[in-house]
XYZ file of C-alpha atoms in Angstrom:
700
model
C -0.048 -0.018 0.017
C 1.459 3.512 -0.924
C 2.419 5.750 1.872
C -0.158 8.627 2.234
C 1.001 11.947 0.906
C 2.009 14.466 3.589
C 1.929 18.168 3.156
C 4.569 20.107 5.084
C 5.247 23.798 5.471
C 8.595 24.973 4.135
C 10.120 28.013 2.468
C 11.336 28.831 -1.022
C 15.215 29.186 -0.589
C 16.093 31.127 -3.591
C 17.612 34.691 -4.064
C 14.350 36.679 -3.963
C 13.110 39.050 -1.314
C 9.801 37.035 -1.152
C 11.320 33.853 0.344
C 7.791 32.451 0.060
C 6.135 30.360 2.623
C 5.147 27.138 0.870
C 3.659 23.819 1.260
C 5.375 20.707 -0.202
C 3.762 17.376 -0.800
C 6.017 14.612 0.243
C 5.276 11.430 -1.632
C 7.683 9.212 0.152
C 11.188 9.512 1.867
C 12.813 10.173 -1.491
C 10.255 12.041 -3.499
C 8.461 15.338 -3.346
C 5.321 16.177 -5.420
C 3.420 19.441 -5.707
C 4.653 22.800 -4.295
C 2.267 25.591 -3.634
C 2.037 28.859 -1.648
C 1.045 28.730 2.004
C -2.276 30.448 2.507
C -1.620 30.545 6.137
C 1.218 33.049 5.687
C -0.388 36.483 5.352
C 2.342 37.816 2.954
C 2.733 34.793 0.584
C -1.088 34.425 0.722
C -1.063 31.233 -1.120
C 0.626 32.540 -4.244
C 4.124 31.617 -5.647
C 5.762 31.863 -8.942
C 5.573 29.214 -11.611
C 9.174 28.173 -11.588
C 9.022 27.231 -7.895
C 5.668 25.507 -8.288
C 7.552 23.128 -10.523
C 10.323 22.491 -7.991
C 9.912 18.729 -8.147
C 11.341 18.980 -11.651
C 14.490 20.535 -10.293
C 15.015 18.305 -7.280
C 14.529 15.189 -9.260
C 16.177 16.391 -12.450
C 18.231 13.676 -14.207
C 21.201 16.074 -14.401
C 21.621 16.528 -10.688
C 25.135 15.874 -9.424
C 25.054 12.764 -7.252
C 28.798 12.008 -6.468
C 32.031 13.884 -5.874
C 34.097 14.317 -9.057
C 37.869 14.826 -9.773
C 38.949 16.748 -12.876
C 40.785 14.634 -15.306
C 41.056 16.951 -18.347
C 41.992 20.488 -19.090
C 40.457 23.212 -16.941
C 36.965 24.016 -18.024
C 36.622 20.892 -20.228
C 34.046 19.348 -17.980
C 36.085 16.020 -17.883
C 35.834 14.325 -14.510
C 35.825 10.924 -12.852
C 33.966 9.942 -9.743
C 35.700 9.755 -6.502
C 34.582 9.181 -2.807
C 33.808 11.930 -0.375
C 36.789 11.290 1.836
C 39.156 11.684 -1.135
C 37.402 14.815 -2.290
C 37.529 16.473 1.094
C 41.126 15.238 1.777
C 42.300 16.727 -1.536
C 40.575 20.012 -0.841
C 42.002 20.354 2.626
C 45.489 19.459 1.419
C 45.259 22.017 -1.280
C 44.088 24.704 1.230
C 46.842 23.751 3.607
C 49.510 23.930 0.897
C 48.382 27.241 -0.354
C 48.397 28.741 3.196
C 51.867 27.291 3.831
C 53.218 29.014 0.793
C 51.359 32.422 0.833
C 49.532 32.713 4.002
C 45.891 32.258 5.011
C 44.530 35.042 2.845
C 45.450 33.223 -0.350
C 42.354 31.064 0.222
C 39.053 32.663 -0.621
C 35.672 31.081 0.324
C 33.444 32.505 -2.386
C 29.579 32.420 -1.785
C 26.286 34.243 -2.242
C 22.621 33.609 -2.062
C 21.975 30.513 -4.130
C 20.096 29.559 -0.967
C 18.873 32.162 1.401
C 18.985 29.711 4.289
C 20.854 31.173 7.097
C 22.692 27.910 8.205
C 23.513 26.496 4.792
C 24.282 29.917 3.133
C 26.246 31.604 5.935
C 27.954 28.716 7.693
C 30.874 29.105 5.241
C 31.702 32.298 7.175
C 32.494 30.218 10.299
C 35.095 28.324 8.268
C 36.371 31.540 6.799
C 36.794 33.304 10.186
C 38.175 30.238 12.021
C 40.872 29.772 9.356
C 41.496 33.543 8.755
C 40.818 33.144 5.045
C 40.154 36.262 2.890
C 36.823 37.887 3.642
C 34.238 38.794 1.021
C 32.571 42.187 0.536
C 29.094 41.355 -0.951
C 28.578 43.675 -3.867
C 26.836 41.834 -6.612
C 23.202 42.552 -5.716
C 22.094 44.679 -2.813
C 24.645 47.205 -1.918
C 23.507 50.257 -3.928
C 19.938 49.719 -3.104
C 20.380 49.202 0.702
C 22.809 52.114 0.875
C 20.391 54.493 -1.044
C 17.491 53.609 1.152
C 19.375 53.884 4.518
C 20.882 57.172 3.451
C 17.352 58.710 4.110
C 15.836 56.582 6.760
C 18.924 55.425 8.858
C 17.458 51.881 8.887
C 16.732 49.073 6.307
C 13.112 48.774 7.199
C 9.840 50.360 6.337
C 5.977 50.009 6.441
C 4.445 46.573 6.576
C 4.538 45.303 2.996
C 1.058 43.849 3.604
C -0.081 47.541 3.772
C 0.063 47.688 0.055
C -3.382 46.056 0.133
C -4.927 49.127 1.975
C -3.050 51.748 -0.053
C -4.865 54.127 -2.552
C -1.720 54.360 -4.731
C 0.970 51.724 -5.126
C 4.006 52.924 -6.864
C 6.179 49.948 -8.116
C 9.579 51.539 -8.969
C 12.458 49.771 -10.572
C 11.241 46.217 -10.101
C 9.197 43.790 -12.207
C 7.360 41.837 -9.598
C 5.175 39.918 -12.068
C 8.363 38.113 -12.971
C 10.516 38.477 -9.852
C 8.390 39.062 -6.659
C 4.871 37.866 -7.479
C 3.577 38.637 -3.921
C 3.958 42.432 -4.537
C 1.448 42.226 -7.267
C -0.852 40.027 -4.991
C -1.191 42.899 -2.490
C -1.148 45.712 -5.071
C -3.962 44.066 -7.090
C -5.850 43.511 -3.915
C -5.774 47.239 -3.255
C -6.922 48.004 -6.760
C -9.847 45.416 -6.451
C -11.017 46.352 -2.926
C -10.288 50.153 -2.848
C -9.995 51.263 -6.463
C -6.255 51.996 -5.854
C -4.141 53.007 -8.758
C -0.879 51.262 -9.599
C 2.004 53.216 -11.109
C 4.912 51.148 -12.549
C 8.205 52.655 -13.343
C 10.936 50.887 -15.417
C 13.273 51.062 -18.294
C 11.089 48.925 -20.611
C 7.413 47.765 -20.853
C 7.614 44.762 -18.499
C 4.651 42.713 -17.651
C 4.335 44.769 -14.499
C 4.155 47.997 -16.585
C 1.477 46.520 -18.752
C -0.749 45.809 -15.734
C -0.279 49.301 -14.306
C -2.850 52.157 -14.499
C 0.117 54.435 -15.301
C 3.292 53.016 -16.779
C 6.334 55.176 -17.123
C 9.157 53.812 -19.352
C 12.356 56.001 -18.933
C 16.008 55.879 -19.838
C 18.223 53.674 -17.585
C 19.768 55.614 -14.712
C 17.479 58.711 -14.981
C 15.229 57.846 -12.075
C 16.687 60.691 -9.936
C 15.592 63.193 -12.570
C 12.047 61.832 -12.506
C 11.963 61.864 -8.627
C 13.243 65.498 -8.498
C 10.736 66.722 -11.122
C 7.866 65.041 -9.046
C 8.978 66.794 -5.921
C 9.346 70.028 -7.746
C 5.711 69.808 -8.754
C 4.625 68.779 -5.207
C 6.317 71.986 -3.858
C 5.127 73.962 -6.855
C 1.407 72.988 -6.435
C 1.236 73.127 -2.665
C 1.108 69.419 -2.120
C 4.134 69.239 0.055
C 3.188 68.390 3.737
C 5.051 71.171 5.502
C 4.058 70.251 8.910
C 5.514 66.760 8.453
C 8.683 68.220 6.731
C 9.378 70.591 9.535
C 9.041 67.789 12.166
C 10.568 64.869 10.382
C 13.177 65.948 7.827
C 16.457 67.891 7.607
C 16.751 70.894 5.492
C 13.422 70.844 3.738
C 13.537 74.569 2.687
C 16.975 73.961 1.211
C 15.561 71.002 -0.698
C 12.655 73.100 -2.029
C 15.225 75.750 -3.233
C 17.310 73.118 -4.835
C 14.409 71.635 -6.792
C 13.157 74.981 -8.252
C 15.115 74.354 -11.392
C 14.227 70.606 -11.591
C 11.127 71.192 -13.729
C 9.176 68.618 -15.683
C 10.557 69.944 -18.850
C 14.114 69.432 -17.463
C 13.407 65.966 -16.418
C 11.638 64.955 -19.672
C 14.724 65.852 -21.599
C 16.783 63.571 -19.462
C 14.355 60.639 -18.885
C 12.718 60.383 -22.308
C 9.270 60.803 -20.670
C 6.679 63.247 -21.788
C 5.959 66.276 -19.494
C 2.432 65.086 -19.333
C 3.399 61.714 -17.858
C 5.569 63.380 -15.155
C 2.738 65.730 -14.307
C 0.273 62.840 -14.158
C 2.424 60.855 -11.729
C 3.008 63.948 -9.537
C -0.695 64.582 -9.420
C -1.320 61.119 -8.165
C 1.456 61.405 -5.638
C 0.276 64.780 -4.363
C -3.467 63.989 -4.189
C -3.126 60.472 -2.590
C -2.313 60.323 1.131
C -2.101 56.441 1.272
C 0.604 56.128 -1.308
C 2.946 53.156 -0.921
C 6.260 53.375 -2.784
C 7.530 49.832 -3.332
C 11.171 50.435 -4.389
C 13.016 47.559 -6.092
C 16.672 46.664 -6.851
C 16.748 46.980 -10.647
C 16.866 50.804 -10.763
C 19.802 50.865 -8.450
C 22.085 48.692 -10.630
C 23.418 51.908 -12.224
C 26.622 53.913 -11.308
C 24.286 56.428 -9.676
C 21.965 53.700 -8.316
C 22.239 54.559 -4.546
C 21.509 58.151 -5.237
C 18.473 57.157 -7.343
C 17.135 55.030 -4.557
C 17.452 57.901 -2.040
C 15.683 60.318 -4.524
C 12.802 58.024 -4.932
C 12.352 57.395 -1.231
C 12.450 61.176 -0.643
C 9.022 61.640 -2.392
C 7.158 59.841 0.425
C 8.704 62.328 2.891
C 7.709 65.379 0.891
C 4.099 64.261 0.867
C 4.140 62.952 4.499
C 3.043 59.491 3.214
C 4.780 57.821 6.032
C 1.932 59.032 8.436
C -0.688 56.738 6.894
C -1.510 53.069 6.952
C -0.836 52.083 3.368
C 1.668 54.928 3.005
C 5.563 55.423 3.028
C 8.478 53.977 1.132
C 9.612 50.251 1.429
C 12.475 48.443 0.134
C 13.660 45.768 2.431
C 12.951 44.670 5.962
C 16.285 43.328 6.832
C 16.873 45.403 9.980
C 13.849 44.134 11.843
C 15.268 40.746 12.732
C 18.416 41.382 14.794
C 19.400 37.677 14.701
C 22.423 36.581 16.723
C 24.436 34.613 14.086
C 27.548 34.169 16.253
C 27.462 30.390 16.222
C 26.373 30.128 12.482
C 29.116 32.616 11.200
C 31.727 32.170 13.928
C 31.667 35.873 14.658
C 33.418 35.385 17.969
C 36.625 34.349 16.017
C 36.423 37.040 13.226
C 39.709 38.903 12.718
C 38.947 42.446 11.544
C 42.460 42.813 10.139
C 41.795 40.203 7.369
C 41.125 41.627 3.900
C 37.815 41.790 2.322
C 37.916 41.109 -1.467
C 35.229 42.627 -3.633
C 32.812 39.745 -4.795
C 32.043 41.527 -8.141
C 35.750 41.963 -8.923
C 36.520 38.259 -9.029
C 37.907 38.544 -12.524
C 40.384 41.217 -11.600
C 41.201 39.376 -8.382
C 41.920 36.152 -10.174
C 43.980 37.936 -12.843
C 46.090 39.319 -9.973
C 45.187 42.933 -10.066
C 47.162 44.481 -7.160
C 44.452 46.997 -6.333
C 41.688 44.316 -6.338
C 43.999 42.100 -4.161
C 44.534 45.152 -1.834
C 48.180 44.629 -1.831
C 47.900 41.123 -0.415
C 48.819 37.729 -1.770
C 47.170 36.296 -4.943
C 44.146 33.994 -4.525
C 45.365 30.457 -5.244
C 42.434 28.496 -3.672
C 38.716 28.871 -3.800
C 35.759 27.116 -2.128
C 32.586 28.059 -3.971
C 29.002 27.489 -2.669
C 25.674 29.013 -3.586
C 26.887 31.003 -6.596
C 28.001 30.543 -10.245
C 30.464 33.395 -10.911
C 31.548 31.985 -14.368
C 27.978 32.902 -15.450
C 26.828 35.703 -13.214
C 29.880 37.790 -12.398
C 30.658 40.859 -14.426
C 33.623 41.126 -16.678
C 33.163 37.487 -17.796
C 36.278 37.408 -20.059
C 38.436 38.209 -17.134
C 36.602 35.746 -14.905
C 37.206 32.959 -17.402
C 40.790 33.828 -17.752
C 41.150 33.731 -14.004
C 39.514 30.315 -13.551
C 41.840 28.936 -16.345
C 44.908 29.579 -14.261
C 46.795 26.337 -13.691
C 48.018 27.436 -10.213
C 44.470 28.061 -9.015
C 42.879 25.231 -7.054
C 38.958 25.183 -7.095
C 36.489 23.173 -5.210
C 32.675 23.780 -6.158
C 29.854 22.417 -4.120
C 26.861 22.415 -6.440
C 23.539 20.834 -7.366
C 24.225 20.868 -11.140
C 27.278 20.953 -13.362
C 27.303 24.711 -13.863
C 29.889 26.583 -15.835
C 31.715 27.245 -12.540
C 31.643 23.614 -11.620
C 33.138 22.741 -15.073
C 36.085 24.975 -14.132
C 36.707 23.162 -10.792
C 39.288 20.646 -9.679
C 36.874 18.986 -7.320
C 33.133 19.087 -7.635
C 30.985 18.118 -4.610
C 27.268 17.219 -5.057
C 25.014 19.546 -2.974
C 21.533 19.027 -1.564
C 18.498 21.154 -2.490
C 16.331 22.796 0.209
C 14.015 19.841 0.657
C 16.994 17.673 1.532
C 18.307 19.573 4.528
C 17.145 21.690 7.511
C 17.388 25.457 7.380
C 15.687 28.726 8.460
C 14.991 31.775 6.375
C 14.036 35.442 6.904
C 12.070 37.499 4.495
C 13.561 40.706 2.901
C 10.444 41.801 1.207
C 8.191 40.723 4.074
C 8.454 40.193 7.859
C 8.500 36.422 8.542
C 11.060 33.980 9.855
C 10.300 30.655 8.307
C 11.602 27.088 9.026
C 12.341 24.724 6.151
C 12.657 21.160 7.389
C 14.416 18.288 5.645
C 11.580 16.392 3.877
C 13.391 13.746 1.906
C 16.640 11.996 1.787
C 19.532 13.542 -0.218
C 19.471 12.653 -3.948
C 22.437 10.218 -4.666
C 25.380 11.073 -2.430
C 24.809 14.676 -2.160
C 25.558 16.487 1.196
C 24.509 19.836 2.622
C 26.800 22.851 2.984
C 26.936 22.516 6.741
C 28.338 19.014 6.554
C 30.995 20.156 4.147
C 32.100 22.964 6.466
C 32.272 20.522 9.318
C 34.315 17.946 7.469
C 36.688 20.508 6.111
C 37.232 21.973 9.561
C 38.184 18.622 10.865
C 40.719 18.044 8.150
C 42.066 21.614 8.556
C 42.565 21.094 12.252
C 40.388 24.001 13.405
C 37.706 23.929 16.087
C 34.662 26.013 16.874
C 31.417 25.021 18.784
C 29.494 25.810 15.564
C 31.044 22.824 13.711
C 29.731 20.396 16.295
C 26.101 21.619 16.128
C 23.542 20.315 13.750
C 21.596 22.677 11.592
C 18.647 22.265 13.899
C 20.885 23.023 16.868
C 21.985 26.165 15.133
C 18.495 27.318 14.369
C 17.264 26.720 17.996
C 20.333 28.465 19.512
C 19.934 31.569 17.143
C 16.208 31.878 17.781
C 16.571 31.716 21.566
C 19.443 34.129 21.685
C 17.596 36.632 19.478
C 14.399 36.435 21.504
C 12.323 34.709 18.907
C 11.272 31.594 20.788
C 12.450 28.057 19.972
C 12.660 25.873 16.873
C 10.024 23.693 18.389
C 7.503 26.677 18.397
C 8.424 27.640 14.817
C 8.383 24.196 13.219
C 5.100 23.200 11.648
C 3.966 26.834 11.171
C 3.899 29.058 8.106
C 6.341 31.458 9.703
C 6.897 33.788 12.753
C 5.516 37.342 12.013
C 8.194 39.703 13.218
C 6.637 43.040 11.892
C 7.265 45.900 14.231
C 4.288 48.069 15.453
C 2.896 50.778 13.191
C 4.693 53.660 14.886
C 8.116 51.950 14.577
C 7.630 50.778 10.955
C 6.443 54.221 9.924
C 9.180 56.124 11.812
C 6.488 58.140 13.653
C 8.855 58.552 16.708
C 11.502 59.699 14.413
C 13.856 58.156 11.767
C 16.717 56.023 12.758
C 19.287 58.806 12.206
C 21.271 60.700 14.787
C 18.791 63.723 14.755
C 15.688 61.429 14.113
C 15.007 63.067 10.738
C 14.796 61.821 7.308
C 18.011 63.026 5.565
C 17.509 64.818 2.152
C 21.190 65.807 2.341
C 22.989 62.668 3.860
C 26.747 62.377 4.335
C 27.260 59.502 1.939
C 30.596 58.540 3.484
C 28.945 57.746 6.870
C 25.687 56.177 5.791
C 25.233 53.105 8.072
C 24.764 50.742 5.166
C 24.656 47.024 5.976
C 27.477 46.239 3.651
C 29.903 49.105 4.220
C 33.363 47.968 3.025
C 35.973 47.923 5.810
C 38.399 49.611 3.462
C 36.147 52.769 3.140
C 34.143 54.463 0.385
C 34.919 53.639 -3.220
C 34.223 55.148 -6.635
C 33.496 58.903 -7.157
C 31.800 59.195 -3.809
C 32.933 62.858 -3.283
C 30.975 63.794 -6.366
C 27.647 62.543 -5.184
C 25.227 65.573 -5.232
C 24.195 66.995 -1.891
C 20.506 66.718 -2.466
C 18.387 64.394 -4.673
C 19.330 65.061 -8.335
C 20.158 63.574 -11.674
C 23.832 62.414 -11.207
C 25.227 61.977 -14.739
C 28.039 59.355 -13.741
C 26.674 56.662 -16.033
C 28.498 54.750 -18.745
C 26.595 56.697 -21.318
C 26.225 55.949 -24.943
C 28.476 57.579 -27.454
C 29.032 57.615 -31.271
C 30.866 54.289 -31.099
C 28.478 52.762 -28.647
C 24.938 54.077 -29.428
C 23.042 51.736 -26.972
C 22.662 51.520 -23.261
C 22.343 47.830 -22.217
C 20.631 46.474 -19.120
C 20.834 42.827 -18.324
C 17.401 42.310 -16.663
C 15.882 39.226 -15.055
C 13.908 36.656 -17.071
C 10.566 35.458 -15.850
C 11.439 31.743 -15.798
C 15.105 31.992 -14.519
C 16.416 33.306 -11.217
C 19.945 34.434 -11.918
C 21.374 31.161 -13.360
C 19.053 28.912 -11.414
C 16.196 27.245 -13.264
C 18.015 27.570 -16.549
C 18.389 23.706 -16.405
C 14.674 22.860 -16.232
C 12.754 21.939 -19.330
C 9.655 24.167 -18.569
C 11.813 27.334 -17.974
C 13.929 26.738 -21.042
C 10.734 26.227 -23.237
C 9.179 29.434 -21.948
C 12.399 31.557 -22.419
C 13.327 30.066 -25.796
C 16.843 31.443 -26.566
C 19.119 34.363 -25.557
C 17.733 37.585 -27.181
C 18.242 41.206 -26.975
C 15.275 43.645 -27.129
C 15.716 46.629 -29.338
C 13.444 49.263 -30.657
C 12.307 48.497 -34.236
C 13.496 51.997 -35.440
C 16.982 51.228 -33.974
C 17.124 47.810 -35.656
C 16.285 49.375 -39.017
C 18.925 52.030 -38.540
C 21.572 49.358 -37.612
C 20.692 47.168 -40.599
C 19.023 44.120 -38.972
C 15.520 42.667 -38.602
C 13.440 41.007 -35.881
C 15.042 37.542 -35.297
C 18.359 38.395 -36.832
C 21.566 37.169 -35.258
C 23.544 40.179 -34.061
C 26.822 40.900 -32.350
C 26.757 43.173 -29.312
C 30.040 44.535 -28.107
C 32.119 47.017 -26.154
C 35.606 47.172 -24.898
C 35.000 44.278 -22.501
C 34.079 41.746 -25.283
C 31.548 40.723 -27.840
C 28.365 38.596 -27.443
C 26.368 36.938 -30.293
C 22.653 36.458 -29.798
C 19.248 37.019 -31.684
C 17.550 40.419 -31.888
C 13.893 40.831 -30.926
C 12.231 43.976 -32.112
C 10.142 45.547 -29.246
C 8.706 48.991 -29.177
C 8.133 49.104 -25.374
C 11.408 50.939 -24.682
C 13.129 54.254 -25.395
C 15.227 54.274 -28.509
C 18.850 53.719 -27.791
C 18.034 51.318 -24.905
C 18.688 47.490 -25.236
C 17.515 44.818 -22.780
C 18.908 41.260 -22.515
C 16.648 39.194 -20.199
C 18.045 36.382 -18.155
C 21.387 34.769 -17.385
C 21.772 31.967 -19.859
C 24.819 29.646 -19.791
C 27.675 30.811 -21.851
C 27.262 27.817 -24.147
C 23.719 28.979 -25.087
C 25.378 31.674 -27.125
C 26.844 30.932 -30.562
C 30.225 32.308 -29.579
C 30.250 30.903 -25.930
C 30.153 34.407 -24.384
C 27.408 35.126 -22.008
C 25.721 38.503 -21.537
C 27.849 39.409 -18.535
C 30.807 39.692 -20.721
C 29.621 43.178 -21.465
C 29.135 44.278 -17.816
C 31.751 46.294 -15.865
C 33.031 45.598 -12.484
C 34.313 48.977 -11.534
C 33.080 49.761 -7.866
C 29.989 51.946 -7.703
C 30.011 54.767 -5.288
C 29.778 55.063 -2.319
C 30.214 51.413 -1.025
C 30.665 49.263 -4.105
C 28.403 47.309 -6.360
C 28.159 46.076 -9.920
C 26.251 48.243 -12.562
C 24.588 45.296 -14.305
C 22.054 47.824 -16.078
C 24.564 50.521 -17.025
C 26.684 49.462 -20.081
C 27.315 51.243 -23.369
C 27.348 48.888 -26.340
C 27.262 48.695 -30.097
C 24.814 46.316 -31.917
C 25.558 45.015 -35.424
C 24.388 42.369 -37.874
C 26.425 39.151 -37.247
C 28.743 38.208 -40.134
C 27.130 35.620 -42.415
C 28.256 32.096 -41.766
C 29.136 29.712 -44.536
């Protein structure tokens, strides 16, 4: 008789602010079935994206890595033979010990990111790093500009309850495409429209599915969001829509801001953004006439060289109108500051050495090529342990990244679920579990819940979780820490109790613990989290308490950031040789380089394409569906053109991170992206690249 299906609460582990609460059907101790949103979680509200709903296809994919592998052919050839776990871990530990003996501990670099958002399995690598005094990592590839820009005004990475979108009268979705990337944002925004007649404004650099669903969709040039925000605030002051009582009590220098904005007219902004004056006026009218206006600010519009400044400018609008005072009002980006979790045991914070260098995650190409500045004057990196990320696909300056990984003196161990392009470059490949094969705990960035994800089935093949790899390597490296002796469940329980969030026993079996602060705290009604308690229109950008401030201080042209919200023209702008601005935007069916191995996602996305305006295509001499070459000083990428009139002329969009081998010339889209650090605290400007586009040479 078949075992009855059990349905268990869990959490989507992937790199998305939603970290959705889910219910997973467990068919037996080796098989999962249907995955769906947990209705019991008031943010997820029973809705998840299609790619995660098909998660059984990924967990039980025939291409899953199931045993450790040793490289037998040239680097990058993908030629391996199976070995046992003991041999794989012994070889890794021996390589690390040998590298440290020759060049010191900082020559080893544990390289990780958010392939899982689980706090134990993602962040436990930090314990190994700190215990061994290996090189640190400055996380710059995703969040840094956005978080810095938001905190510059508020002093804290938190805001109004995201569920308040459902009681707003205006929802402004700025620089994010939640139909593809954060479906729950649309759940609550559409609820407000249905129940309250709320208007939805979507602002982006092309006509996304979110823009198509909006009541007012604004499609502007990349990196010009600051100009739009300034023009909107100009109109608010001009038309008497600024809340002066609120400004006097809750902001710094509001009169100076008003004076600064007098020249930032709609006509000025229209010339910069590509929008019509009427569109800017219409948006400002909605913002000024609607008290319950919720500004949901995304990551996408901050992936520019002026990204932090743009985020700050957009958040400033809610302060000018006093929207923070109302339920369903204010500005929200991420709720990371509400949790205050004690991760001492998970990360080994008690043995962290502050003198160890932190290497810029986005500059891995320059680092592996031995750039002295990128290495901060320290030793070369000669050994890598890579978990939860795929830099040979996702990191900027791909040509440099590939050359770095091809070094014969570089030893690489990759712990992965699939044979990614980074895994193909490894000396040792270790098979990793998926989230249903290990225990972990998650916190929402786009919401307010802590969610437990239990182990539901046995690991596929001989795969092992990250925590077990950290523990086994520590033993072989001869280093001790109490955290290595704890199980994932022990870690979760210890952290929850130390942080004042109860116990694992209380969390397990629920759809999550709601950690939302009270209304007054979330809306900063007792003051913002700055020294003077005021929202800062004129922040000191060098002292912003950003979560990922680099220990080596501000970077890039930080001294040139304008004093007040403005349009800061520090972009990699188009020129005669490079007439297009390229943004590498997310695809609906991929999540970074995850899900680009599943059949349904591949079928939906089709092939790598670049979206260009039909008039631009005609001018450059190619047609819809043509094979084109896209290039700049960093390299050349070949892919197909798709004519699309839902963007400003001179803008090009390439959706999704496809594997390099999906392109005819083997060069992925991030070949064209720069890794120069973005002011003030670093980051990669994935949506800020000048390129040329030409018809591909005919092939014989």
